Amino acid sequence: MKIWLDGALRDIESARVSVFDHGLTVGDGIFETVKAVDGKPFALTRHLDRLTRSARGLGLPDPDHDEVRRACAAVLEANPMPLGRLRITYTGGHGPLGSDRGEHGPTLVVALGETARRPDSTAVITVPWTRNERGALTGLKTTSYAENVVALARAHEHGASEALFANTVGQLCEGTGSNVFVVLDGEIHTPPLASGCLAGITRALAIEWTGAVETELPLDVLERADEIFLTSTLRDIQAVHRVDDREPPGAPGPVTAKAMRIFDERSGADQDP
Ligand code: PLP
């Protein structure tokens, strides 16, 4: 396996990052997960734009898009696989212990893992912890994911593949690594970015392609929604067949099934840029 680290393709066994890299010590880093089908990244321009937004939010220098594109192409070429997940990680770089940023430039790593197409439907749980819709990191795709790791572990304990959060005012927000949509009277709704959710790339495409509307939704909408689905880079559109102990009728129901068909058709076309 070859990865890209700071300007060159390297064997994963010999690639080294400082133990004082602030991505490791204080979670001062950002990332993107990009789907790659037959060696071709999907929606890379959108991912690079979000990477830059996250960098600016954290006060990191703008990532060099040309370098990241070259890195992705080199890693994909060196590690052929039918369905891969590119992981772009960009951190504050190494520096003294503590939370101040060091004088060294950022660290860029691009790695690739093999992945599989997700099942058409899945179970989810809701968790009692809240997303902060007004935090300094809200909306940024940072490497500070420990809260998601904890919530996902709880989901797995309950036989579910995703955990959904409300925000601090009780509105439906998002999952640990996905956005959430509900169908009410035939219309598709998803929480607005002001709910504190990430601006998911799959979410944006699903809104564009299905006409879903952004609506503030209380968490208990999950108890009365006709259909529920998740979106993410690795799930595409995935129906929800269980929320906690409740099973929404038909998963995928007719509206979700149509959205899945539209997404499959449209995402097959070149989405980059
Ligand atoms: N929300 C969170 C917290 C995420 O981490 C992700 C993706 O990893 C998403 C939503 C979905 O975003 P995307 O569709 O860009 O993968």
mmCIF file of C-alpha atoms and ligand atoms in Angstrom:
data_model
loop_
_atom_site.group_PDB
_atom_site.id
_atom_site.type_symbol
_atom_site.label_atom_id
_atom_site.label_comp_id
_atom_site.label_asym_id
_atom_site.label_seq_id
_atom_site.Cartn_x
_atom_site.Cartn_y
_atom_site.Cartn_z
ATOM 1 C CA MET A 1 0.000 0.000 0.000
ATOM 2 C CA LYS A 2 1.352 3.390 -0.978
ATOM 3 C CA ILE A 3 0.198 6.662 0.545
ATOM 4 C CA TRP A 4 0.999 10.306 -0.110
ATOM 5 C CA LEU A 5 2.775 12.160 2.670
ATOM 6 C CA ASP A 6 4.113 15.687 2.374
ATOM 7 C CA GLY A 7 4.919 15.883 -1.288
ATOM 8 C CA ALA A 8 5.702 12.277 -2.227
ATOM 9 C CA LEU A 9 4.255 8.817 -2.661
ATOM 10 C CA ARG A 10 5.670 6.509 0.035
ATOM 11 C CA ASP A 11 5.332 2.927 1.242
ATOM 12 C CA ILE A 12 2.947 2.906 4.171
ATOM 13 C CA GLU A 13 5.523 1.010 6.278
ATOM 14 C CA SER A 14 8.108 3.763 5.900
ATOM 15 C CA ALA A 15 5.830 6.833 5.991
ATOM 16 C CA ARG A 16 6.339 8.694 9.278
ATOM 17 C CA VAL A 17 4.515 11.591 10.935
ATOM 18 C CA SER A 18 5.861 13.267 14.085
ATOM 19 C CA VAL A 19 4.460 12.013 17.400
ATOM 20 C CA PHE A 20 4.025 15.716 18.180
ATOM 21 C CA ASP A 21 1.859 16.335 15.138
ATOM 22 C CA HIS A 22 -1.014 18.451 16.397
ATOM 23 C CA GLY A 23 -3.484 16.291 14.494
ATOM 24 C CA LEU A 24 -2.499 13.560 16.958
ATOM 25 C CA THR A 25 -1.977 15.552 20.148
ATOM 26 C CA VAL A 26 -4.852 18.040 20.028
ATOM 27 C CA GLY A 27 -7.014 17.027 17.060
ATOM 28 C CA ASP A 28 -5.984 20.155 15.119
ATOM 29 C CA GLY A 29 -6.723 18.789 11.694
ATOM 30 C CA ILE A 30 -9.335 18.412 8.986
ATOM 31 C CA PHE A 31 -10.179 15.659 6.551
ATOM 32 C CA GLU A 32 -12.208 14.497 3.603
ATOM 33 C CA THR A 33 -13.413 11.046 2.615
ATOM 34 C CA VAL A 34 -13.798 10.764 -1.154
ATOM 35 C CA LYS A 35 -15.332 7.812 -2.959
ATOM 36 C CA ALA A 36 -13.285 6.442 -5.859
ATOM 37 C CA VAL A 37 -14.932 4.186 -8.411
ATOM 38 C CA ASP A 38 -12.553 2.312 -10.698
ATOM 39 C CA GLY A 39 -9.744 4.658 -9.764
ATOM 40 C CA LYS A 40 -11.728 7.832 -10.385
ATOM 41 C CA PRO A 41 -12.580 10.170 -7.494
ATOM 42 C CA PHE A 42 -16.208 11.260 -7.225
ATOM 43 C CA ALA A 43 -17.025 14.972 -6.758
ATOM 44 C CA LEU A 44 -13.413 15.814 -5.919
ATOM 45 C CA THR A 45 -13.851 19.533 -6.592
ATOM 46 C CA ARG A 46 -16.651 19.741 -4.017
ATOM 47 C CA HIS A 47 -14.490 17.870 -1.495
ATOM 48 C CA LEU A 48 -11.536 20.213 -2.116
ATOM 49 C CA ASP A 49 -13.758 23.255 -1.666
ATOM 50 C CA ARG A 50 -15.013 21.879 1.662
ATOM 51 C CA LEU A 51 -11.426 21.074 2.689
ATOM 52 C CA THR A 52 -10.527 24.717 2.114
ATOM 53 C CA ARG A 53 -13.580 25.921 4.069
ATOM 54 C CA SER A 54 -12.597 23.647 6.966
ATOM 55 C CA ALA A 55 -8.971 24.866 6.803
ATOM 56 C CA ARG A 56 -10.074 28.491 6.925
ATOM 57 C CA GLY A 57 -12.415 27.734 9.835
ATOM 58 C CA LEU A 58 -9.485 26.300 11.781
ATOM 59 C CA GLY A 59 -7.056 29.019 10.677
ATOM 60 C CA LEU A 60 -4.849 26.571 8.760
ATOM 61 C CA PRO A 61 -3.232 27.710 5.500
ATOM 62 C CA ASP A 62 -5.309 26.950 2.403
ATOM 63 C CA PRO A 63 -4.494 23.463 1.139
ATOM 64 C CA ASP A 64 -2.889 23.409 -2.317
ATOM 65 C CA HIS A 65 -5.631 21.896 -4.495
ATOM 66 C CA ASP A 66 -3.172 20.986 -7.253
ATOM 67 C CA GLU A 67 -1.057 19.027 -4.817
ATOM 68 C CA VAL A 68 -4.073 17.264 -3.307
ATOM 69 C CA ARG A 69 -5.334 16.343 -6.790
ATOM 70 C CA ARG A 70 -1.887 15.018 -7.740
ATOM 71 C CA ALA A 71 -1.730 13.087 -4.473
ATOM 72 C CA CYS A 72 -5.158 11.509 -5.033
ATOM 73 C CA ALA A 73 -4.275 10.528 -8.601
ATOM 74 C CA ALA A 74 -0.930 9.035 -7.541
ATOM 75 C CA VAL A 75 -2.433 7.048 -4.651
ATOM 76 C CA LEU A 76 -5.256 5.750 -6.837
ATOM 77 C CA GLU A 77 -2.839 4.734 -9.564
ATOM 78 C CA ALA A 78 -0.528 2.954 -7.111
ATOM 79 C CA ASN A 79 -3.339 1.025 -5.400
ATOM 80 C CA PRO A 80 -5.910 -0.117 -7.982
ATOM 81 C CA MET A 81 -9.256 -1.259 -6.570
ATOM 82 C CA PRO A 82 -12.869 -1.210 -7.816
ATOM 83 C CA LEU A 83 -14.383 0.816 -4.954
ATOM 84 C CA GLY A 84 -12.109 2.815 -2.710
ATOM 85 C CA ARG A 85 -12.317 5.495 -0.031
ATOM 86 C CA LEU A 86 -9.665 8.158 -0.341
ATOM 87 C CA ARG A 87 -8.853 9.753 2.969
ATOM 88 C CA ILE A 88 -7.330 13.237 2.784
ATOM 89 C CA THR A 89 -5.969 14.366 6.154
ATOM 90 C CA TYR A 90 -4.510 17.842 6.666
ATOM 91 C CA THR A 91 -3.264 18.830 10.097
ATOM 92 C CA GLY A 92 -1.678 21.795 11.857
ATOM 93 C CA GLY A 93 1.657 19.969 11.636
ATOM 94 C CA HIS A 94 4.085 19.271 14.439
ATOM 95 C CA GLY A 95 5.037 21.727 17.124
ATOM 96 C CA PRO A 96 5.619 22.052 20.844
ATOM 97 C CA LEU A 97 3.361 20.206 23.271
ATOM 98 C CA GLY A 98 0.353 22.322 24.101
ATOM 99 C CA SER A 99 -2.388 23.841 22.049
ATOM 100 C CA ASP A 100 -0.411 26.643 20.374
ATOM 101 C CA ARG A 101 0.223 26.101 16.718
ATOM 102 C CA GLY A 102 3.856 25.263 15.893
ATOM 103 C CA GLU A 103 5.941 27.049 13.316
ATOM 104 C CA HIS A 104 6.073 24.013 11.027
ATOM 105 C CA GLY A 105 3.736 23.879 8.074
ATOM 106 C CA PRO A 106 0.749 21.572 7.852
ATOM 107 C CA THR A 107 0.951 17.811 7.301
ATOM 108 C CA LEU A 108 -0.881 16.371 4.283
ATOM 109 C CA VAL A 109 -1.618 12.649 4.076
ATOM 110 C CA VAL A 110 -3.659 10.968 1.339
ATOM 111 C CA ALA A 111 -4.424 7.289 1.874
ATOM 112 C CA LEU A 112 -6.789 4.805 0.270
ATOM 113 C CA GLY A 113 -8.833 1.951 1.699
ATOM 114 C CA GLU A 114 -10.989 -0.585 -0.053
ATOM 115 C CA THR A 115 -14.704 -0.365 0.642
ATOM 116 C CA ALA A 116 -17.913 -2.124 -0.364
ATOM 117 C CA ARG A 117 -21.292 -0.895 -1.525
ATOM 118 C CA ARG A 118 -23.539 -0.414 1.518
ATOM 119 C CA PRO A 119 -26.813 -2.342 1.980
ATOM 120 C CA ASP A 120 -29.928 -0.548 0.704
ATOM 121 C CA SER A 121 -31.246 -0.086 4.220
ATOM 122 C CA THR A 122 -29.946 0.097 7.761
ATOM 123 C CA ALA A 123 -30.935 0.476 11.430
ATOM 124 C CA VAL A 124 -30.084 3.646 13.376
ATOM 125 C CA ILE A 125 -30.355 4.775 16.981
ATOM 126 C CA THR A 126 -30.824 8.188 18.510
ATOM 127 C CA VAL A 127 -28.333 9.230 21.177
ATOM 128 C CA PRO A 128 -28.886 11.478 24.222
ATOM 129 C CA TRP A 129 -25.859 13.663 23.448
ATOM 130 C CA THR A 130 -26.272 16.855 21.445
ATOM 131 C CA ARG A 131 -24.539 18.510 18.538
ATOM 132 C CA ASN A 132 -23.630 22.131 19.257
ATOM 133 C CA GLU A 133 -25.073 24.239 16.452
ATOM 134 C CA ARG A 134 -23.062 27.303 17.569
ATOM 135 C CA GLY A 135 -19.590 25.905 18.333
ATOM 136 C CA ALA A 136 -16.315 27.146 16.871
ATOM 137 C CA LEU A 137 -16.035 23.887 14.906
ATOM 138 C CA THR A 138 -19.657 23.582 13.818
ATOM 139 C CA GLY A 139 -19.847 22.740 10.133
ATOM 140 C CA LEU A 140 -16.118 22.033 9.826
ATOM 141 C CA LYS A 141 -14.914 18.542 8.959
ATOM 142 C CA THR A 142 -12.267 18.292 11.653
ATOM 143 C CA THR A 143 -10.400 15.238 12.866
ATOM 144 C CA SER A 144 -11.925 15.755 16.330
ATOM 145 C CA TYR A 145 -14.266 12.783 15.860
ATOM 146 C CA ALA A 146 -14.123 11.120 19.259
ATOM 147 C CA GLU A 147 -17.742 12.012 20.043
ATOM 148 C CA ASN A 148 -18.764 10.271 16.836
ATOM 149 C CA VAL A 149 -16.656 7.240 17.733
ATOM 150 C CA VAL A 150 -18.473 6.963 21.084
ATOM 151 C CA ALA A 151 -21.915 7.342 19.471
ATOM 152 C CA LEU A 152 -21.112 4.857 16.717
ATOM 153 C CA ALA A 153 -19.939 2.280 19.248
ATOM 154 C CA ARG A 154 -23.303 2.624 21.008
ATOM 155 C CA ALA A 155 -25.080 2.178 17.650
ATOM 156 C CA HIS A 156 -23.140 -1.022 17.024
ATOM 157 C CA GLU A 157 -24.079 -2.325 20.493
ATOM 158 C CA HIS A 158 -27.714 -1.961 19.403
ATOM 159 C CA GLY A 159 -27.253 -3.656 16.044
ATOM 160 C CA ALA A 160 -27.398 -0.322 14.191
ATOM 161 C CA SER A 161 -24.921 1.225 11.772
ATOM 162 C CA GLU A 162 -25.486 4.884 12.606
ATOM 163 C CA ALA A 163 -26.363 7.134 15.543
ATOM 164 C CA LEU A 164 -28.400 10.308 15.080
ATOM 165 C CA PHE A 165 -27.933 13.492 17.093
ATOM 166 C CA ALA A 166 -30.303 16.310 17.936
ATOM 167 C CA ASN A 167 -28.808 19.783 18.472
ATOM 168 C CA THR A 168 -28.924 21.738 21.726
ATOM 169 C CA VAL A 169 -32.459 23.006 21.039
ATOM 170 C CA GLY A 170 -33.870 19.559 20.335
ATOM 171 C CA GLN A 171 -33.891 19.707 16.550
ATOM 172 C CA LEU A 172 -32.872 16.780 14.387
ATOM 173 C CA CYS A 173 -29.292 17.396 13.211
ATOM 174 C CA GLU A 174 -27.271 14.564 11.605
ATOM 175 C CA GLY A 175 -25.563 11.228 12.150
ATOM 176 C CA THR A 176 -21.972 10.508 13.152
ATOM 177 C CA GLY A 177 -20.994 10.386 9.489
ATOM 178 C CA SER A 178 -24.142 11.061 7.524
ATOM 179 C CA ASN A 179 -26.942 13.538 6.944
ATOM 180 C CA VAL A 180 -30.554 12.623 7.542
ATOM 181 C CA PHE A 181 -33.682 13.089 5.442
ATOM 182 C CA VAL A 182 -37.325 12.387 6.277
ATOM 183 C CA VAL A 183 -40.379 12.003 4.056
ATOM 184 C CA LEU A 184 -43.577 13.674 5.292
ATOM 185 C CA ASP A 185 -46.714 13.545 3.121
ATOM 186 C CA GLY A 186 -44.647 12.706 0.058
ATOM 187 C CA GLU A 187 -42.249 15.657 0.491
ATOM 188 C CA ILE A 188 -38.573 15.199 1.387
ATOM 189 C CA HIS A 189 -37.119 17.327 4.211
ATOM 190 C CA THR A 190 -33.656 17.635 5.697
ATOM 191 C CA PRO A 191 -32.349 19.810 8.562
ATOM 192 C CA PRO A 192 -30.814 23.153 7.476
ATOM 193 C CA LEU A 193 -27.098 23.827 7.977
ATOM 194 C CA ALA A 194 -28.091 26.106 10.886
ATOM 195 C CA SER A 195 -29.033 22.928 12.760
ATOM 196 C CA GLY A 196 -25.289 22.353 13.115
ATOM 197 C CA CYS A 197 -24.998 19.533 10.595
ATOM 198 C CA LEU A 198 -22.093 19.152 8.210
ATOM 199 C CA ALA A 199 -22.642 20.445 4.679
ATOM 200 C CA GLY A 200 -22.552 16.899 3.290
ATOM 201 C CA ILE A 201 -21.672 16.625 -0.362
ATOM 202 C CA THR A 202 -24.149 13.799 -0.857
ATOM 203 C CA ARG A 203 -26.719 15.914 1.008
ATOM 204 C CA ALA A 204 -26.204 18.794 -1.437
ATOM 205 C CA LEU A 205 -26.529 16.485 -4.445
ATOM 206 C CA ALA A 206 -29.632 14.831 -2.968
ATOM 207 C CA ILE A 207 -31.228 18.263 -2.414
ATOM 208 C CA GLU A 208 -30.373 19.329 -5.990
ATOM 209 C CA TRP A 209 -31.571 16.131 -7.598
ATOM 210 C CA THR A 210 -34.709 15.342 -5.560
ATOM 211 C CA GLY A 211 -36.000 18.805 -4.654
ATOM 212 C CA ALA A 212 -35.729 18.027 -0.921
ATOM 213 C CA VAL A 213 -36.346 21.094 1.228
ATOM 214 C CA GLU A 214 -34.389 22.304 4.245
ATOM 215 C CA THR A 215 -36.702 22.409 7.257
ATOM 216 C CA GLU A 216 -36.153 22.723 10.992
ATOM 217 C CA LEU A 217 -37.414 19.419 12.355
ATOM 218 C CA PRO A 218 -37.909 18.322 15.964
ATOM 219 C CA LEU A 219 -36.157 15.065 16.868
ATOM 220 C CA ASP A 220 -39.495 13.297 17.315
ATOM 221 C CA VAL A 221 -40.199 13.726 13.603
ATOM 222 C CA LEU A 222 -38.429 10.375 13.405
ATOM 223 C CA GLU A 223 -41.436 8.791 15.150
ATOM 224 C CA ARG A 224 -43.929 9.994 12.556
ATOM 225 C CA ALA A 225 -41.949 10.185 9.316
ATOM 226 C CA ASP A 226 -43.280 7.989 6.523
ATOM 227 C CA GLU A 227 -39.739 7.276 5.364
ATOM 228 C CA ILE A 228 -36.258 8.133 6.582
ATOM 229 C CA PHE A 229 -32.968 7.954 4.731
ATOM 230 C CA LEU A 230 -29.309 8.809 5.245
ATOM 231 C CA THR A 231 -26.823 10.320 2.816
ATOM 232 C CA SER A 232 -23.046 10.153 2.839
ATOM 233 C CA THR A 233 -20.114 9.604 0.534
ATOM 234 C CA LEU A 234 -19.897 5.913 1.384
ATOM 235 C CA ARG A 235 -23.630 5.236 1.835
ATOM 236 C CA ASP A 236 -24.898 7.310 -1.117
ATOM 237 C CA ILE A 237 -28.619 7.225 -0.248
ATOM 238 C CA GLN A 238 -29.481 4.551 2.286
ATOM 239 C CA ALA A 239 -32.978 3.857 3.635
ATOM 240 C CA VAL A 240 -33.552 3.488 7.382
ATOM 241 C CA HIS A 241 -35.587 0.430 8.418
ATOM 242 C CA ARG A 242 -35.356 0.895 12.191
ATOM 243 C CA VAL A 243 -34.956 3.912 14.491
ATOM 244 C CA ASP A 244 -34.409 2.723 18.067
ATOM 245 C CA ASP A 245 -37.351 0.288 18.421
ATOM 246 C CA ARG A 246 -39.549 1.749 15.705
ATOM 247 C CA GLU A 247 -39.732 0.458 12.163
ATOM 248 C CA PRO A 248 -40.869 3.037 9.607
ATOM 249 C CA PRO A 249 -43.152 1.422 7.027
ATOM 250 C CA GLY A 250 -41.338 0.069 3.961
ATOM 251 C CA ALA A 251 -37.620 0.758 3.735
ATOM 252 C CA PRO A 252 -36.892 1.816 1.131
ATOM 253 C CA GLY A 253 -40.354 3.315 0.768
ATOM 254 C CA PRO A 254 -41.447 4.661 -2.630
ATOM 255 C CA VAL A 255 -40.029 8.187 -2.248
ATOM 256 C CA THR A 256 -36.661 6.909 -0.973
ATOM 257 C CA ALA A 257 -36.511 4.254 -3.690
ATOM 258 C CA LYS A 258 -37.047 6.952 -6.321
ATOM 259 C CA ALA A 259 -34.360 9.161 -4.748
ATOM 260 C CA MET A 260 -31.958 6.200 -4.788
ATOM 261 C CA ARG A 261 -32.655 5.561 -8.468
ATOM 262 C CA ILE A 262 -32.136 9.234 -9.361
ATOM 263 C CA PHE A 263 -28.922 9.342 -7.341
ATOM 264 C CA ASP A 264 -27.527 6.193 -8.978
ATOM 265 C CA GLU A 265 -28.311 7.498 -12.456
ATOM 266 C CA ARG A 266 -26.999 11.019 -11.933
ATOM 267 C CA SER A 267 -23.913 10.124 -9.929
ATOM 268 C CA GLY A 268 -22.831 7.784 -12.719
ATOM 269 C CA ALA A 269 -22.261 10.882 -14.860
ATOM 270 C CA ASP A 270 -19.055 12.853 -14.331
ATOM 271 C CA GLN A 271 -19.626 15.013 -11.248
ATOM 272 C CA ASP A 272 -16.240 16.682 -11.219
ATOM 273 C CA PRO A 273 -16.319 19.601 -11.143
HETATM 274 N N1 PLP B 1 -22.073 14.505 8.708
HETATM 275 C C1 PLP B 1 -20.904 14.138 9.247
HETATM 276 C C2 PLP B 1 -20.617 14.455 10.682
HETATM 277 C C3 PLP B 1 -19.944 13.465 8.463
HETATM 278 O O1 PLP B 1 -18.779 13.104 8.994
HETATM 279 C C4 PLP B 1 -20.256 13.165 7.115
HETATM 280 C C5 PLP B 1 -19.299 12.462 6.269
HETATM 281 O O2 PLP B 1 -18.328 11.921 6.713
HETATM 282 C C6 PLP B 1 -21.488 13.553 6.598
HETATM 283 C C7 PLP B 1 -22.371 14.236 7.419
HETATM 284 C C8 PLP B 1 -21.853 13.258 5.165
HETATM 285 O O3 PLP B 1 -21.087 14.057 4.287
HETATM 286 P P1 PLP B 1 -20.695 13.595 2.829
HETATM 287 O O4 PLP B 1 -21.963 13.363 2.075
HETATM 288 O O5 PLP B 1 -19.908 14.727 2.289
HETATM 289 O O6 PLP B 1 -19.907 12.327 2.960
#
